XYZ file of C-alpha atoms in Angstrom:
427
model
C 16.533 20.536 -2.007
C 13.581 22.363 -1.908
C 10.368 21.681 -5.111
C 10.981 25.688 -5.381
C 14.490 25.193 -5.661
C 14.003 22.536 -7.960
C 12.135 23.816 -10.522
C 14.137 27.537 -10.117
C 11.203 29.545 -8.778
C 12.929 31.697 -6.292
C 15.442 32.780 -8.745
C 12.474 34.091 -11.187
C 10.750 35.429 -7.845
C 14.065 37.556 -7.423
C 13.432 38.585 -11.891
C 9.994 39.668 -10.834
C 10.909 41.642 -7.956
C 13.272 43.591 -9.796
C 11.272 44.028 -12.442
C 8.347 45.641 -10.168
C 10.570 47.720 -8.169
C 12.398 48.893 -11.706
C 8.442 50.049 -13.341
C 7.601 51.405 -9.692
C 10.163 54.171 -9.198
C 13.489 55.660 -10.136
C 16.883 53.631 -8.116
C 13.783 50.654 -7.922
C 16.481 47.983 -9.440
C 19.418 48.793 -6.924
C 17.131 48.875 -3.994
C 15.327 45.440 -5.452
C 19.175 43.870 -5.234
C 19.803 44.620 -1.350
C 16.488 42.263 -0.476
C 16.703 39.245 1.243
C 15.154 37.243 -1.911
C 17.884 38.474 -4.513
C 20.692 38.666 -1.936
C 20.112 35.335 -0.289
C 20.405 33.842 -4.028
C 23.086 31.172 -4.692
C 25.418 33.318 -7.207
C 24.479 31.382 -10.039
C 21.151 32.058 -9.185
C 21.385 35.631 -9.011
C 23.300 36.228 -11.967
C 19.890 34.127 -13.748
C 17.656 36.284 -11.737
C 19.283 39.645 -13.263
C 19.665 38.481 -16.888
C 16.358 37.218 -16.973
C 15.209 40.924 -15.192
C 17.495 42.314 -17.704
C 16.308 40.458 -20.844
C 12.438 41.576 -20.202
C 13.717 45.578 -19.404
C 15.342 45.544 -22.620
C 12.097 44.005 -24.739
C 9.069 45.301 -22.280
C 7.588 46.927 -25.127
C 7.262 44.669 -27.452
C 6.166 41.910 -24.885
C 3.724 43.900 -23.471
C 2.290 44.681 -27.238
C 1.999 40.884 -27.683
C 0.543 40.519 -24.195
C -2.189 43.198 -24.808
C -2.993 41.522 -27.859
C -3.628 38.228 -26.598
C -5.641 39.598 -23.052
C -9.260 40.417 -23.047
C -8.269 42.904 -20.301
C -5.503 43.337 -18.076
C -4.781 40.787 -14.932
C -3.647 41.866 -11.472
C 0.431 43.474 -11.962
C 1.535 40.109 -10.167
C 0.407 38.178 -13.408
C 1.278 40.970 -16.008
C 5.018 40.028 -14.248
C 4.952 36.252 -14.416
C 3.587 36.781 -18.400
C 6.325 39.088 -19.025
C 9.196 36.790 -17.540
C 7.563 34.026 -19.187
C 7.926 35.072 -22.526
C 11.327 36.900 -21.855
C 12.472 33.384 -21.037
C 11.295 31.994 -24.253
C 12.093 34.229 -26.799
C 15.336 36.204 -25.157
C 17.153 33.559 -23.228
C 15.807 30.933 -25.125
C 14.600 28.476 -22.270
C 12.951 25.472 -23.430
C 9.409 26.142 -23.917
C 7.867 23.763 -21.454
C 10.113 25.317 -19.087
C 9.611 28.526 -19.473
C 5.154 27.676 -19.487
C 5.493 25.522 -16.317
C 7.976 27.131 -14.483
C 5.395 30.507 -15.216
C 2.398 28.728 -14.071
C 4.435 27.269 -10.931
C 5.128 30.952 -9.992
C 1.368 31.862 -10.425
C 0.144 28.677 -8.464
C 2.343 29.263 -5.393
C 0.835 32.722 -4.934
C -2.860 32.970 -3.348
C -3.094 36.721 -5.153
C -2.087 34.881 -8.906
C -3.354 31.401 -7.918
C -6.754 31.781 -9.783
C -4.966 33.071 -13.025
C -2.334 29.721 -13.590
C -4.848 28.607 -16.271
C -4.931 32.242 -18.324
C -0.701 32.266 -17.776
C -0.552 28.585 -19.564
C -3.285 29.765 -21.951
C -1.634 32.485 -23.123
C 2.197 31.034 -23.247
C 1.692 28.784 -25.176
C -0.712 30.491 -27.956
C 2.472 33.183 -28.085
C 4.588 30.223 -28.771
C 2.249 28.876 -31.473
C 2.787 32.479 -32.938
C 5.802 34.285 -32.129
C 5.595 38.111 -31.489
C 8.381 40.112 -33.044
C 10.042 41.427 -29.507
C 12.580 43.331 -31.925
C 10.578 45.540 -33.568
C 12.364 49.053 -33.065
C 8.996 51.077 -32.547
C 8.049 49.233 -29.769
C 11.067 49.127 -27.919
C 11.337 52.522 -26.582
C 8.499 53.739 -24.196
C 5.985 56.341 -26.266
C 6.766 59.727 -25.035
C 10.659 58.952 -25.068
C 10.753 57.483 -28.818
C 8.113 61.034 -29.661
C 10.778 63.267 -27.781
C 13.469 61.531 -29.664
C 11.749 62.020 -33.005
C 11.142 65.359 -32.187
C 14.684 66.330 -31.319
C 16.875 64.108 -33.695
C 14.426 62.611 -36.720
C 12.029 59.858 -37.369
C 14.942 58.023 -38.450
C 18.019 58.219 -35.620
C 15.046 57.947 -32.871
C 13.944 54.146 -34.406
C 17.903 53.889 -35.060
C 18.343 54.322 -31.238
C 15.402 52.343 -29.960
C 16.787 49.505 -32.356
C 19.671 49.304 -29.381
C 17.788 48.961 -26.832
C 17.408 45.274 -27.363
C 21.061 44.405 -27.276
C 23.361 43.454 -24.929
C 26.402 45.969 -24.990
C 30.003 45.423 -24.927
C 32.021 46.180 -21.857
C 34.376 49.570 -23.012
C 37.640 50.061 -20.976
C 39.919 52.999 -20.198
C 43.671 52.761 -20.254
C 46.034 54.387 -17.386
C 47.972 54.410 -20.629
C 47.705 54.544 -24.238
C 50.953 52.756 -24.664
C 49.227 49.500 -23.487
C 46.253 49.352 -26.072
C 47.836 47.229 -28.585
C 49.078 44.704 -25.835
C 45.789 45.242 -23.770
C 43.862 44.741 -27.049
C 45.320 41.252 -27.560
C 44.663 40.044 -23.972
C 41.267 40.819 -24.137
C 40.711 39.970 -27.767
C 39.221 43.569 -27.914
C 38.605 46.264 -30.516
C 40.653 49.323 -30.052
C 38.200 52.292 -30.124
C 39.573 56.307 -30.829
C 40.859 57.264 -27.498
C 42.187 54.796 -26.822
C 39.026 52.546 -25.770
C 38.851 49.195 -25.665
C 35.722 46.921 -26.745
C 35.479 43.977 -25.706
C 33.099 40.634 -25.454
C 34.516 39.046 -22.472
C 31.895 38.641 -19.809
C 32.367 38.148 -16.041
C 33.948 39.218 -12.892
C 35.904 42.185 -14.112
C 38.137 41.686 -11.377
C 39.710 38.305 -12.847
C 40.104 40.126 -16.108
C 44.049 40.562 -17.275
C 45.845 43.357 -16.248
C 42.977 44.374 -13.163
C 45.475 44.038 -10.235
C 48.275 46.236 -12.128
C 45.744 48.971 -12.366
C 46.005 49.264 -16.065
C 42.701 50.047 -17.080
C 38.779 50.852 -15.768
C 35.278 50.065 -16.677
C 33.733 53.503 -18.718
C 31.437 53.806 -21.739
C 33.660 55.068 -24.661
C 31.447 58.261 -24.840
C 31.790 58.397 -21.099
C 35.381 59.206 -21.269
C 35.105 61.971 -23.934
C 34.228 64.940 -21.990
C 37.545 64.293 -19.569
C 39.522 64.649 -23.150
C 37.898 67.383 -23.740
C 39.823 69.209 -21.123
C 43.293 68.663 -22.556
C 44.529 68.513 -19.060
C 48.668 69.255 -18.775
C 50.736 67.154 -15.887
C 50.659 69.338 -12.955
C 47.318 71.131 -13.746
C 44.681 71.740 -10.801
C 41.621 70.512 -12.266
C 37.794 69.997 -10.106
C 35.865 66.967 -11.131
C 32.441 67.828 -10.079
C 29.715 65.441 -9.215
C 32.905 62.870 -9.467
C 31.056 59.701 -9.016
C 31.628 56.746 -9.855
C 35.228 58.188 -10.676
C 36.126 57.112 -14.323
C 36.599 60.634 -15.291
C 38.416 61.429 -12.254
C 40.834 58.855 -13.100
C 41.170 59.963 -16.444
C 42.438 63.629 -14.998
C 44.185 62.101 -12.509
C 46.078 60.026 -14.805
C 47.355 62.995 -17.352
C 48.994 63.909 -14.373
C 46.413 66.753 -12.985
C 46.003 67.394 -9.459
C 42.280 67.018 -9.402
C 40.216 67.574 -6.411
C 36.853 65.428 -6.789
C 33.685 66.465 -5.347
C 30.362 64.054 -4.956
C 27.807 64.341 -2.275
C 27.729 60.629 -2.063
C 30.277 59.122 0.772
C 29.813 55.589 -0.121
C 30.273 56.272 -3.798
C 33.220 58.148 -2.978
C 34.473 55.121 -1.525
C 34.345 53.526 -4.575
C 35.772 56.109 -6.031
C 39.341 56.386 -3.832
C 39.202 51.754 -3.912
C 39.991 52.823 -7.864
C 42.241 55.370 -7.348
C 44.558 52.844 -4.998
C 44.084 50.015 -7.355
C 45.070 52.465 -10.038
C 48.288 53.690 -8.249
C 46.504 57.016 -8.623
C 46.113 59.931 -6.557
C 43.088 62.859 -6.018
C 41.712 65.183 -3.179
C 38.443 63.268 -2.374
C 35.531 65.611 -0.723
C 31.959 64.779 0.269
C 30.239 67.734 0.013
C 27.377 69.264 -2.550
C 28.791 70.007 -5.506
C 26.498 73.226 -5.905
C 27.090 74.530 -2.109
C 30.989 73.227 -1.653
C 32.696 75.813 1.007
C 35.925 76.253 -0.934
C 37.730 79.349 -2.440
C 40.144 77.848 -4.632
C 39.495 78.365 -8.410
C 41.029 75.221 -11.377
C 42.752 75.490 -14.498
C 39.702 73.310 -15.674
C 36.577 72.262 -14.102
C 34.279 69.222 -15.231
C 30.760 69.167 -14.328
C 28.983 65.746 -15.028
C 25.478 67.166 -13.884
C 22.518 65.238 -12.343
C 20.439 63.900 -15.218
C 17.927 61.832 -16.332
C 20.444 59.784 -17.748
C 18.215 58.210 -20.560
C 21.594 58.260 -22.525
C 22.536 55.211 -20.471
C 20.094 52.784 -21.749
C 22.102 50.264 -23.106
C 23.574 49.533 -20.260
C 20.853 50.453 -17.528
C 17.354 49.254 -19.634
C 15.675 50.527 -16.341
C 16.293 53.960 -17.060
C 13.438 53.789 -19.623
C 10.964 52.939 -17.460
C 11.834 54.572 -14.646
C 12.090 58.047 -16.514
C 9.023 60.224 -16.602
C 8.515 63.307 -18.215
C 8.851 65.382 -15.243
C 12.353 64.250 -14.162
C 13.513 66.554 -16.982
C 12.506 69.976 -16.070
C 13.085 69.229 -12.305
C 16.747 68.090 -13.380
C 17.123 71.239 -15.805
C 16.924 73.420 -12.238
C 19.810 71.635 -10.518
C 21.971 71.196 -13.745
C 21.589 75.559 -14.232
C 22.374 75.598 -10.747
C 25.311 73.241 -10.725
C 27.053 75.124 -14.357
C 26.972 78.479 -11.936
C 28.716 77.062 -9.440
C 31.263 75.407 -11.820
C 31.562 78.389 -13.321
C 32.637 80.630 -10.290
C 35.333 77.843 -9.897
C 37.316 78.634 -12.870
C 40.299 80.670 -13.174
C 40.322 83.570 -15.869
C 41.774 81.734 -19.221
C 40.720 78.395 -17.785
C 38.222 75.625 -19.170
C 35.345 74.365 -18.186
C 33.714 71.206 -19.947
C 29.832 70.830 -18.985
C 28.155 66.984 -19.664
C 25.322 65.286 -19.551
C 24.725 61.238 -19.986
C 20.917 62.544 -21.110
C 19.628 62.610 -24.503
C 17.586 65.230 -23.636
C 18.022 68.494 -25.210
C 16.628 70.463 -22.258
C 19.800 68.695 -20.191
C 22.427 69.842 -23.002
C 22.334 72.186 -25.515
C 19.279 74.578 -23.909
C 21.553 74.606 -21.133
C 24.638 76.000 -22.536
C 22.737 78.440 -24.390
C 21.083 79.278 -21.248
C 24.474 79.641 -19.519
C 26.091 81.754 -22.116
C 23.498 84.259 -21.732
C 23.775 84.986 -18.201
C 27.782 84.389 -18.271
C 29.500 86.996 -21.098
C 32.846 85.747 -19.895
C 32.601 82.545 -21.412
C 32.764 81.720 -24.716
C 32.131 77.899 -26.754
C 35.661 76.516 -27.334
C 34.303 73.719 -30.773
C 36.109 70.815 -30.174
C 37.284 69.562 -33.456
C 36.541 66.603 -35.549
C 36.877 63.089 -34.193
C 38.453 64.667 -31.120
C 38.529 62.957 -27.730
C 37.591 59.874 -30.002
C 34.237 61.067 -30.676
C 32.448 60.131 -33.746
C 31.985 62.876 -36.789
C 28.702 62.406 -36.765
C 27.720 63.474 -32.957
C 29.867 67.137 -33.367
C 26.879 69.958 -33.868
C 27.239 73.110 -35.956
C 28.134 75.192 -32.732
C 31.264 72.300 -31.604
C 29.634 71.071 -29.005
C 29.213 66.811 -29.441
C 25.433 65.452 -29.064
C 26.736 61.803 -28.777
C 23.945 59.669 -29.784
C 24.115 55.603 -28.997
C 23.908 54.741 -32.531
C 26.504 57.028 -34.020
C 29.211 54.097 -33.321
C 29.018 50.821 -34.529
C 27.742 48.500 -31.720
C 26.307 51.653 -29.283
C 27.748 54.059 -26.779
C 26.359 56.184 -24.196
C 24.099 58.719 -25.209
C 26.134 61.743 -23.616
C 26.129 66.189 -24.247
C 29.547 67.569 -24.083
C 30.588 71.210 -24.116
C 34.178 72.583 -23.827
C 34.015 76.391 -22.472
C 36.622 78.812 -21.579
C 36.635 81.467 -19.199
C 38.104 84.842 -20.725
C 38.310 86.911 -17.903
């Protein structure tokens, strides 16, 4: 064995990687795992490499607060990183401390652009660890102009209640081919059955050794996730359009009331993905490639779902990245594509069908302005509420109008942050 091996260094060279690709630019994180130094990882190493990536995403914050406190001024990015994984190994995965201050100053020694700052790394380690920083604290944990957009749009009090999630670990949520098997799914998987059915769960893992995978009894999706699919109170034998289908949980959902859904994605390769579940689920859909906005194709749908393009800040539980990724400007740009994308949908519908609009954004722009938007350039739709607790949403996340603003901490242990609107075409 190598002294890098050793002492673990390429695995937190991999942590730091992703972490600098993630704070760079949006899709940083998946294009940081296709790189030689994550992919050539033993796969115990890589799964340390992404919880330890993971653990600092979901407390930057707050370690960066403690950080700026104990730094005269900042150090080159390169050290900012090796600081950050330091004390995300200390105080989140709870590494011994003279691990987690030597393994740090290893990283910074074997670097000739960090080599000069080892001393300031051990330095300030190990005054943090003589005085523990709270990396919990709620206000901290959600980048400025997010948390100030969140305030704005939902109160002081649910924006600190959201950022308060940010620092946990979620539970995996499952979908069931059928709702006859949650009780006997629920006791395989020592899981909590959500409304739905959902199922909650602890286990951690390879999904694909989890009971029941190979009979293609259930799927991977957030419990809000699957919502907007009920919403659409699709009969067997009803031609419904999943647009912007990818990854497919919805479209399995549809397919597996017994509609004939056609689902739409621009992406191939996620639409590979997409028909891999539908076999494993003994399911069945018309798969198409094609923009989802400029899709050649006469044929109107008893229902239509659009899951628009979004900033996807909703998702945060699950994808910490999406914080720090985000920036303001991502939201107006996406508002264009998502107006777009609802007139298409709409022009898909037949007269006395549905249409169900979503968004896994908890930006306002992305939901509610946009269905007010649409309903004033389209006078032959009209809101159909959806009623309480229905599709297993919470009480709390249905708005005045019926629509459902599903915010992460409306449901004990998190969901999604997701917009859903039900609409139905008149003429």
């Amino acid at each position: 064995m190598t002294e890098d091996r050793d002492i673990g260094l390429p695995a937190r060279r991999a942590a730091i990687d992703i972490l600098a690709s993630t704070l760079a630019r949006r899709a940083g994180l998946d294009e940081a795992l296709t790189r030689p130094a994550f992919r050539n990882l033993e796969p115990r190493d890589r799964g340390f490499a992404m919880a330890l990536a993971m653990a600092t995403l979901r407390r930057l914050g707050p370690i960066d607060r403690a950080l700026q406190g104990r730094l005269a001024k900042p150090p080159p990015d390169g050290v900012v990183n090796i600081l950050r994984i330091g004390l995300a190994q200390a105080f989140v995965l709870e590494t011994p401390a003279f691990a987690a201050v030597t393994t740090s100053v290893d990283l910074a020694a074997s670097h000739s652009s960090t080599r000069a700052f080892k001393g300031l790394v051990n330095g300030v380690l190990r005054a943090l660890l003589r005085e523990p920083p709270d990396l919990n604290a709620p206000d901290a944990l959600c980048p400025p102009w997010l948390l100030a957009r969140w305030s704005a749009a939902f109160g002081p009090e649910a924006a600190l209640a959201m950022a308060a999630l940010i620092a946990d670990e979620p539970a995996t949520d499952l979908s069931l081919k059928s709702a006859a098997q949650a009780e006997r799914l629920a006791g395989e998987f020592e899981a909590e059955v959500l409304p739905g059915p959902t199922l909650r769960t602890a286990r951690k893992g390879d999904v694909a050794a989890w009971p029941a995978y190979d009979e293609g009894a259930w799927w991977v999706q957030d419990a809000s996730a699957a919502i907007p699919a009920r919403l659409l109170d699709v009969q067997a034998g009803e031609s419904v359009l999943d647009l912007c289908a990818a990854p497919g949980g919805k479209t399995l959902q549809l397919a597996a009331a017994g509609a004939q859904v056609v689902a739409v994605d621009r992406s191939a390769a996620r639409l590979t993905r997409v028909a891999e579940n539908m076999q494993r689920m003994g399911l069945s859909a018309e798969i198409v490639a094609a923009e989802a906005g400029d899709w050649d194709d006469a044929r109107t749908f008893d229902a239509v779902l659009l899951d628009a393009p979004c900033s996807a800040t909703g998702t945060y539980r699950r994808h910490p990245d999406v914080l720090w990724a985000a920036r303001p400007s991502d939201v107006a740009a996406l508002a264009g594509v998502q107006s777009r994308l609802l007139d298409s949908a709409a022009r898909r519908v037949k007269p006395g069908g549905r249409l169900v609009y979503c968004v896994c954004s908890l930006e306002p722009e992305e939901g509610e302005a946009q269905i007010a938007a649409f309903l004033s350039r389209h006078g032959d739709f009209k809101l159909v509420p959806a009623a309480p607790g229905e599709g297993g949403a919470p009480e709390a996340s249905l708005l005045a109008d019926g629509t459902l603003r599903l915010l992460p901490h409306h449901r004990p242990g998190g969901q999604d942050g997701f917009y859903a609107a039900r609409l139905r075409r008149e003429v």
